[in-house]
Amino acid sequence: QKEVEQDPGPLSVPEGAIVSLNCTYSNSAFQYFMWYRQYSRKGPELLMYTYSSGNKEDGRFTAQVDKSSKYISLFIRDSQPSDSATYLCAMSEGSARQLTFGSGTQLTVLP
Amino acid sequence: KAGVTQTPRYLIKTRGQQVTLSCSPISGHRSVSWYQQTPGQGLQFLFEYFSETQRNKGNFPGRFSGRQFSNSRSEMNVSTLELGDSALYLCASGARDPTDTQYFGPGTRLTVL
């Protein structure tokens, strides 16, 4: 079993929909939680970064971390076609440098 | 501020050869991490360098090695290439504080024939 599990999708939604992306993990030592967005043939781009449990909001994006359930989520409000990409969750223990990634969820937002 | 740069962007090699990839971090960043991305295994951590010292290493064979120079630029070397080494190799740049997150470059796509 992988340390981080992420539904690979693909996920297809209409423009304007609310998108929910999730990851579960088994390593209780994870403290830093991130969401990256990766467009085709590009490197991952950091979207959200959270330390420990709680919520964080940035524009249309909200990240939630529930350490008791070992579950993290990313919500995208008012989704746009430009949000079409692969979304990767990532997490780490004492340092944010050695990241363990989920397999990524491929999202398509239809105009 | 310029982002992370990686060279070359694309590379084709044959089995048994060796390859060297280069990464220049964001100006002022002293941490460089390397990751391998494949369709089957996803993104996997290779190693991290900070101030010319390897601080962490992932679960990869000794054929994978790296180094960092005094200007923080880093190189990654893969010897005796195998078909399974075909992947996108990503470099990530980080600031001094280990709790700071990382910023990825565009990657080098390596194809082994």
XYZ file of C-alpha atoms in Angstrom:
224
model
C 0.000 0.000 0.000
C 1.297 3.440 -0.908
C 1.902 6.032 1.792
C -0.276 8.539 -0.071
C -3.376 7.522 -1.999
C -5.039 9.767 -4.546
C -7.863 8.974 -6.942
C -6.311 9.313 -10.407
C -9.601 10.228 -12.077
C -10.015 11.396 -14.747
C -12.482 13.935 -13.405
C -14.552 16.004 -15.815
C -16.748 18.910 -14.669
C -18.620 21.802 -16.339
C -17.267 25.319 -16.067
C -18.349 27.008 -12.840
C -18.618 23.774 -10.855
C -17.056 23.235 -7.445
C -14.300 20.642 -7.633
C -13.258 18.480 -4.703
C -9.925 16.647 -4.794
C -8.774 14.360 -2.011
C -5.842 12.382 -0.685
C -5.485 9.954 2.170
C -2.226 8.981 3.825
C -0.931 6.433 6.273
C 2.158 8.113 7.776
C 1.103 9.967 10.931
C 4.454 11.809 10.972
C 3.461 13.958 7.980
C 3.171 17.578 9.041
C 3.459 19.618 5.851
C 0.797 19.318 3.184
C 0.846 20.771 -0.288
C -1.157 20.824 -3.484
C 0.568 21.233 -6.811
C -0.913 21.749 -10.258
C 0.857 20.316 -13.273
C 0.032 21.197 -16.843
C 1.052 18.868 -19.627
C 4.808 18.962 -20.285
C 5.427 21.378 -17.412
C 6.834 21.084 -13.905
C 4.474 21.086 -10.887
C 3.354 24.533 -9.704
C 2.646 25.107 -6.011
C -0.979 26.010 -5.273
C -1.423 25.604 -1.528
C 0.840 24.903 1.441
C -0.476 24.004 4.896
C 1.256 23.099 8.105
C -0.592 20.622 10.374
C -4.397 20.560 10.540
C -6.805 23.270 9.501
C -8.112 25.181 6.514
C -6.416 27.641 4.212
C -8.047 29.742 1.536
C -6.468 31.526 -1.417
C -8.818 33.007 -3.965
C -10.861 30.227 -5.520
C -8.821 27.524 -3.776
C -9.367 26.089 -0.290
C -7.161 23.440 1.274
C -8.268 21.366 4.252
C -6.186 19.056 6.396
C -7.670 16.605 8.890
C -4.768 14.855 10.589
C -7.043 12.788 12.823
C -8.519 11.155 9.715
C -5.293 11.356 7.686
C -7.233 13.078 4.936
C -6.573 16.234 2.933
C -8.733 18.033 0.403
C -8.508 20.778 -2.178
C -11.641 22.635 -3.253
C -11.776 24.737 -6.393
C -14.720 27.139 -6.640
C -16.041 28.548 -9.907
C -13.813 26.209 -11.892
C -12.458 27.486 -15.222
C -11.223 25.668 -18.334
C -7.755 26.984 -17.459
C -7.917 24.840 -14.293
C -7.700 21.733 -16.489
C -4.525 20.019 -15.326
C -3.251 17.237 -13.107
C -3.470 18.006 -9.394
C -0.924 16.424 -7.099
C -1.057 16.262 -3.338
C 2.277 16.132 -1.543
C 3.323 15.847 2.061
C 6.401 15.595 4.233
C 7.603 15.054 7.781
C 10.046 17.384 9.554
C 11.165 19.190 6.445
C 9.191 20.411 3.482
C 11.957 19.237 1.210
C 11.545 15.461 0.973
C 8.064 15.250 -0.459
C 5.911 12.162 -0.878
C 3.425 12.653 -3.691
C 0.067 11.194 -4.539
C -0.347 9.781 -8.024
C -2.246 12.870 -9.210
C -5.837 13.516 -10.331
C -6.418 14.572 -13.917
C -9.068 17.302 -14.043
C -10.851 18.622 -17.128
C -13.151 21.640 -16.889
C -15.463 21.796 -19.865
C -16.504 25.214 -21.260
C 12.939 36.811 -10.331
C 13.964 33.991 -12.646
C 12.588 30.550 -11.877
C 14.287 27.189 -11.741
C 16.045 26.287 -14.972
C 16.919 22.803 -16.134
C 19.079 21.757 -19.045
C 18.750 20.048 -21.376
C 14.966 19.896 -21.720
C 14.997 16.716 -23.777
C 17.539 13.944 -24.040
C 17.716 10.612 -25.844
C 20.245 8.008 -24.764
C 20.778 4.297 -25.293
C 21.023 1.565 -22.679
C 24.359 1.404 -20.929
C 25.237 5.056 -21.483
C 25.456 7.628 -18.748
C 23.785 11.022 -18.566
C 24.235 14.274 -16.651
C 21.382 16.689 -16.033
C 21.767 20.227 -14.755
C 19.639 22.436 -12.523
C 20.026 26.103 -11.612
C 17.897 27.070 -8.601
C 16.108 30.349 -7.952
C 18.572 33.063 -7.031
C 19.275 32.947 -3.305
C 17.987 29.397 -2.850
C 20.530 26.966 -1.496
C 18.493 23.763 -1.481
C 18.066 21.650 -4.590
C 16.039 18.459 -4.672
C 15.641 16.013 -7.525
C 12.587 13.934 -8.365
C 11.813 11.296 -10.967
C 8.342 11.269 -12.541
C 7.042 8.237 -14.453
C 3.500 7.223 -15.423
C 3.717 4.074 -13.329
C 5.393 5.317 -10.157
C 4.474 8.984 -10.188
C 6.785 11.525 -8.585
C 9.510 10.007 -6.443
C 12.162 11.763 -4.379
C 15.755 11.103 -5.459
C 17.926 13.298 -3.212
C 18.362 16.755 -1.754
C 21.431 18.969 -1.592
C 21.977 21.968 0.635
C 25.174 24.000 0.633
C 26.988 21.335 -1.405
C 26.040 18.515 1.009
C 23.607 15.706 0.330
C 21.100 15.799 3.180
C 18.476 13.266 2.159
C 18.363 10.385 -0.256
C 15.408 8.450 -1.623
C 15.197 4.772 -2.394
C 17.076 4.645 -5.690
C 20.087 2.522 -6.727
C 23.608 3.855 -6.572
C 23.573 4.479 -10.330
C 21.794 7.710 -9.461
C 24.093 10.337 -7.999
C 24.302 14.057 -7.735
C 26.333 16.981 -6.569
C 25.939 20.642 -5.842
C 28.370 23.429 -6.570
C 29.258 26.484 -4.496
C 26.895 28.620 -6.611
C 24.042 26.218 -5.673
C 23.747 24.803 -9.184
C 23.264 21.053 -9.096
C 23.905 18.171 -11.425
C 22.389 14.720 -11.413
C 24.127 11.766 -13.014
C 22.712 8.408 -14.010
C 25.212 5.738 -15.018
C 24.587 2.529 -16.970
C 21.190 3.649 -18.176
C 18.303 1.183 -18.240
C 15.062 1.380 -20.201
C 13.199 1.979 -16.940
C 15.141 5.190 -16.364
C 13.060 6.892 -19.048
C 11.253 9.605 -17.136
C 10.795 13.287 -16.500
C 13.485 14.416 -14.062
C 12.414 17.398 -12.022
C 14.528 19.707 -9.964
C 13.061 21.713 -7.082
C 14.569 24.781 -5.468
C 14.098 25.735 -1.814
C 15.135 28.574 0.463
C 17.181 28.296 3.652
C 14.387 27.355 6.052
C 13.508 23.642 5.697
C 9.855 24.463 6.316
C 9.792 26.609 3.189
C 8.261 24.854 0.299
C 9.863 24.121 -3.041
C 9.476 25.428 -6.541
C 9.877 23.092 -9.458
C 11.617 23.558 -12.778
C 10.165 22.414 -16.111
C 12.064 19.125 -16.017
C 14.327 17.186 -18.337
C 12.609 14.443 -20.304
C 14.991 11.518 -20.673
C 14.273 8.742 -23.121
C 16.399 5.600 -22.988
C 16.334 3.416 -26.109
